Coordinates of C-alpha atoms in Angstrom, one line a residue:
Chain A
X1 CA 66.7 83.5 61.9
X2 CA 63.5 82.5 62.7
X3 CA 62.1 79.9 65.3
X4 CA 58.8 79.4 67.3
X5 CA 57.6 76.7 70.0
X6 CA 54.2 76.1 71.2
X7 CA 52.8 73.1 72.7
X8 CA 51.8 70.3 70.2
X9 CA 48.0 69.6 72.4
X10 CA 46.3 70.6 75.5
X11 CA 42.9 69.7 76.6
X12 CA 40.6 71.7 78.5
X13 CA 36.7 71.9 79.7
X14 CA 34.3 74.1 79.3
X15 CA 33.8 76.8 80.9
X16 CA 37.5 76.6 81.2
X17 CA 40.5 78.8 80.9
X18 CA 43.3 78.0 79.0
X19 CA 46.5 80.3 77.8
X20 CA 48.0 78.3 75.1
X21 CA 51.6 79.9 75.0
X22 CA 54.1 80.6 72.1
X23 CA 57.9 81.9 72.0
X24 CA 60.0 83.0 68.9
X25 CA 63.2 84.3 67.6
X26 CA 62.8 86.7 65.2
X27 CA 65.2 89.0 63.2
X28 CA 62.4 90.4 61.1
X29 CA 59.7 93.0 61.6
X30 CA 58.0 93.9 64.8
X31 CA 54.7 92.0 65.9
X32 CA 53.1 88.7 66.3
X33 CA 49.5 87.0 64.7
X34 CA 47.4 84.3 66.1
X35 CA 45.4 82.6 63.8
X36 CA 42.4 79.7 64.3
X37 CA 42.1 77.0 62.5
X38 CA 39.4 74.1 62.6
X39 CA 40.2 70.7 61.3
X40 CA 39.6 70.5 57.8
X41 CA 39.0 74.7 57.5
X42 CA 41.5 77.6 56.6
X43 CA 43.3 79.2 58.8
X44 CA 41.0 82.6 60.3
X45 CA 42.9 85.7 62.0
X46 CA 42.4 86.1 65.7
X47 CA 44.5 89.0 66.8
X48 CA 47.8 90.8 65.9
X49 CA 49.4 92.2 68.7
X50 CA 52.7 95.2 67.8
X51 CA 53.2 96.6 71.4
X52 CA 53.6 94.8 74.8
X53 CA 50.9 93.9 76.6
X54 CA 47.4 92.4 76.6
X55 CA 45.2 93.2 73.8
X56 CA 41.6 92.0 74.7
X57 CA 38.7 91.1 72.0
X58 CA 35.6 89.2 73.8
X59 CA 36.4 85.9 75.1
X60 CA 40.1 86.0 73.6
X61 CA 43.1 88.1 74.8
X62 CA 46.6 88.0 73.6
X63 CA 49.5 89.0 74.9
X64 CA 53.0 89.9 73.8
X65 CA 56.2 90.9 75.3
X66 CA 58.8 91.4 72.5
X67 CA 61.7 91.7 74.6
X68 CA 60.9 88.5 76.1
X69 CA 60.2 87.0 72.6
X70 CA 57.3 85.2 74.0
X71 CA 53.3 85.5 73.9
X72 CA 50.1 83.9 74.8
X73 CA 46.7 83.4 73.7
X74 CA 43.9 83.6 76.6
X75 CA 40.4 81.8 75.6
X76 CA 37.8 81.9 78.8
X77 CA 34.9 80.9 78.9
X78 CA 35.4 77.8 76.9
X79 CA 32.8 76.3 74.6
X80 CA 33.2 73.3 72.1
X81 CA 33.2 75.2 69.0
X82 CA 36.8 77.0 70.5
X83 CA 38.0 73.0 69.5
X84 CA 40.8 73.7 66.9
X85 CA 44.1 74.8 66.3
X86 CA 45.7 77.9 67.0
X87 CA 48.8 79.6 65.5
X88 CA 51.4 81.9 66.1
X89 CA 52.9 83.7 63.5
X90 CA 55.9 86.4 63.5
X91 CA 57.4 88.5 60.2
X92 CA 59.7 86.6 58.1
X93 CA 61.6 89.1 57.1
X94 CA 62.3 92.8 57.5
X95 CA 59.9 94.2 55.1
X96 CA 57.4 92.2 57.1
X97 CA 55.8 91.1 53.6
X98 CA 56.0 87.6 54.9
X99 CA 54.8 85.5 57.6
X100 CA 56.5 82.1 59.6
X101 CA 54.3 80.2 61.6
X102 CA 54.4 77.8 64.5
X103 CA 53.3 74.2 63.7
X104 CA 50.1 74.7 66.2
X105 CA 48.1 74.0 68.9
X106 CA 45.3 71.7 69.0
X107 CA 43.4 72.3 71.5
X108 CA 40.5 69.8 72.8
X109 CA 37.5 71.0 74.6
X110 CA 35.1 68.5 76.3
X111 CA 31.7 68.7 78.4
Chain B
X1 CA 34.9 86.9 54.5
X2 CA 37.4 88.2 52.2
X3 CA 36.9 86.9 48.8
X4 CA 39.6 84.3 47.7
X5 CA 38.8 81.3 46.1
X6 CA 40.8 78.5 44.6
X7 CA 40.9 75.9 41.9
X8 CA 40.9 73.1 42.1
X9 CA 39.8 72.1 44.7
X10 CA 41.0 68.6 45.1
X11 CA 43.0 66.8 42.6
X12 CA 44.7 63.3 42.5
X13 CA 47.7 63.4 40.0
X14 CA 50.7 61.2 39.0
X15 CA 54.0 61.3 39.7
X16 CA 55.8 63.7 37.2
X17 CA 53.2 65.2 35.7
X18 CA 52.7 69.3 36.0
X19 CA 49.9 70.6 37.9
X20 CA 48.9 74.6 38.4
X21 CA 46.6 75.1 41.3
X22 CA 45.1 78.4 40.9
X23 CA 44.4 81.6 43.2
X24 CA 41.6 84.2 42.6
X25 CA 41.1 87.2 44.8
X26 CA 38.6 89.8 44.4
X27 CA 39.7 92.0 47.2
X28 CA 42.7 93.6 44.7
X29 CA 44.9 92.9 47.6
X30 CA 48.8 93.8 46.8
X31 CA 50.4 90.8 48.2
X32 CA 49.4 87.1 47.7
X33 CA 50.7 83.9 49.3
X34 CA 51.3 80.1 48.3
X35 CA 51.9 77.6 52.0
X36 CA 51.5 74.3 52.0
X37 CA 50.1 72.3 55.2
X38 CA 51.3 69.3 56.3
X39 CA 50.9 67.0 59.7
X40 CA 54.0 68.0 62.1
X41 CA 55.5 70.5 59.5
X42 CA 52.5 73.2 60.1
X43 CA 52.2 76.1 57.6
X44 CA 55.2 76.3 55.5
X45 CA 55.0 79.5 52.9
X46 CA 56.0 78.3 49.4
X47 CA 56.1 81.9 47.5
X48 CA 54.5 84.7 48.1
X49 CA 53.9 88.0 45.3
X50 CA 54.2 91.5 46.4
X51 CA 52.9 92.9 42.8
X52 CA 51.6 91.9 39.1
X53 CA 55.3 90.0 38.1
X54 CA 56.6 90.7 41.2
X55 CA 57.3 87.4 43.3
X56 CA 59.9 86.1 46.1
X57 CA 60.6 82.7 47.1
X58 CA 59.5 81.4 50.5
X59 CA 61.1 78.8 52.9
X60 CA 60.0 75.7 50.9
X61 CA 60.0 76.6 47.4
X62 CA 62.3 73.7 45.6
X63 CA 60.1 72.3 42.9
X64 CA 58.0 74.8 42.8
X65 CA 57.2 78.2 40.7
X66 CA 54.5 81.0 40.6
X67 CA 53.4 83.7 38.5
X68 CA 51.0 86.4 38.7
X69 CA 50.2 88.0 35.7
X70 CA 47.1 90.0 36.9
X71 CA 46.3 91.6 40.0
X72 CA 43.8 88.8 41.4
X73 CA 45.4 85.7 39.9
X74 CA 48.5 84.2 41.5
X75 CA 49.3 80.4 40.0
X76 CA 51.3 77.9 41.1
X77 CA 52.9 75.3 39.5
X78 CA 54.5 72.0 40.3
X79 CA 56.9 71.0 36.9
X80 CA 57.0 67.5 37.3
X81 CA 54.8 66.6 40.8
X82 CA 56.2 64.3 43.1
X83 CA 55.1 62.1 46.0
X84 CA 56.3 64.3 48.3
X85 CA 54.4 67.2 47.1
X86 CA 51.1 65.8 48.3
X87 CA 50.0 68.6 51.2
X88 CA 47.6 70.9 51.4
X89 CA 48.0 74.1 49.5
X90 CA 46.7 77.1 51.1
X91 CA 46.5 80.7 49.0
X92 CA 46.1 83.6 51.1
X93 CA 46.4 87.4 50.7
X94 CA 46.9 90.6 52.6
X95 CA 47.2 94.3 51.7
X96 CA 50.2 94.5 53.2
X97 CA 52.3 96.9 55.6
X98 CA 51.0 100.5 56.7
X99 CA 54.0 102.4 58.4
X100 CA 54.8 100.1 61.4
X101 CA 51.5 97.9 60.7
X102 CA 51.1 94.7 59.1
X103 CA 48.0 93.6 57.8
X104 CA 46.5 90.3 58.8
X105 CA 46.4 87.5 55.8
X106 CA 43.0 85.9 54.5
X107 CA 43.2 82.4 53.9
X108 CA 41.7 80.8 50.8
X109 CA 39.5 77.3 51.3
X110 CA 42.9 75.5 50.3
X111 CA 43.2 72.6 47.5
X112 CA 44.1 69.1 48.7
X113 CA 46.6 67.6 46.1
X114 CA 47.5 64.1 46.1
X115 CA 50.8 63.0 44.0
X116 CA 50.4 58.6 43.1

């Protein structure tokens, strides 16, 4: 089955650094998604990582480690806009035609 | 930004009445999604259609039931609404897998439904 944990808040400043973490169980398909989401917005895709590691794109890096079943989410530099909350998603199933997501991270950035 | 819309996009309905919230994609994406949002539940997928008439139930789909009869339409319809319907509905859609890949889902605006 499928379970994922990741911390309900965190607060920050920015400027900042904050690695907002997120572990699963899976039994479906390889990889894991974070997604962004604003308060009243969609969510928007961030990154998809398959393989282990760190996978870097501008002020955010993700990393996975599948045999650990655990990732994180890197933001630097924070600014406010980065206010919002972010989810990790893993496959559903085997097909990996679905996704399960955490329940989120809201994170809170002040000057 | 991928286009996806949905309709409506807020509605206020009764208990046990129907209600078909509606998902329009001009991306001719192959698979389309139905979640609802709600406060300390998170994103909970509802359905989700891997092909015109093709569809598969998600983790939360009791009361609920979809249909896609074209390629960039993908309904969903609550029989008889209830209280504890009232969420956010989000519609999103991806092209899919490519070998080993997945593709990353684009999220429609969602549609806030309350049930009274």
């Amino acid at each position: 089955g499928q379970n994922i944990d990741q911390p309900t808040e965190m607060t920050a400043t920015e400027g900042a650094i904050v690695q907002i973490n997120c572990t699963y169980q899976t039994s479906g398909f390889n990889g894991l998604f974070w997604y962004q989401q604003h308060a009243g917005e969609a969510p928007t895709f961030l990154s998809y990582n398959v393989l282990d590691g760190l996978e870097e794109k501008g002020r955010f890096s993700s990393f996975l480690s599948r045999s650990k079943g655990y990732s994180y989410l890197l933001l630097k530099e924070l600014q406010m806009k980065d206010s919002a909350s972010y989810l990790c998603a893993v496959p559903a199933n085997q097909a990996g035609t679905a996704l399960i997501f955490g329940k989120g991270t809201t994170l809170s950035v002040s000057s | 930004d991928a286009g996806i819309t949905q309709s409506p996009r807020h509605k206020v309905t009764e208990t046990g009445t129907p209600v078909t919230l509606r998902c329009h994609q001009t991306e001719n994406h192959r698979y389309m999604y139905w979640y609802r949002q709600d406060p300390g539940h998170g994103l909970r997928l509802i359905h989700y259609s891997y092909g015109v008439k093709d569809t598969d139930k998600g983790e939360v789909s009791d009361g609920y039931s979809v249909s896609r009869s074209k390629t960039e339409d993908f309904l969903l319809t609550l029989e008889s609404a209830t209280s504890s319907q009232t969420s956010v509905y989000f519609c999103a859609i991806s092209e899919g897998r490519s070998g080993r890949l997945l593709y990353e889902q684009y999220f429609g605006p969602g549609t806030r439904l309350t049930v009274t």
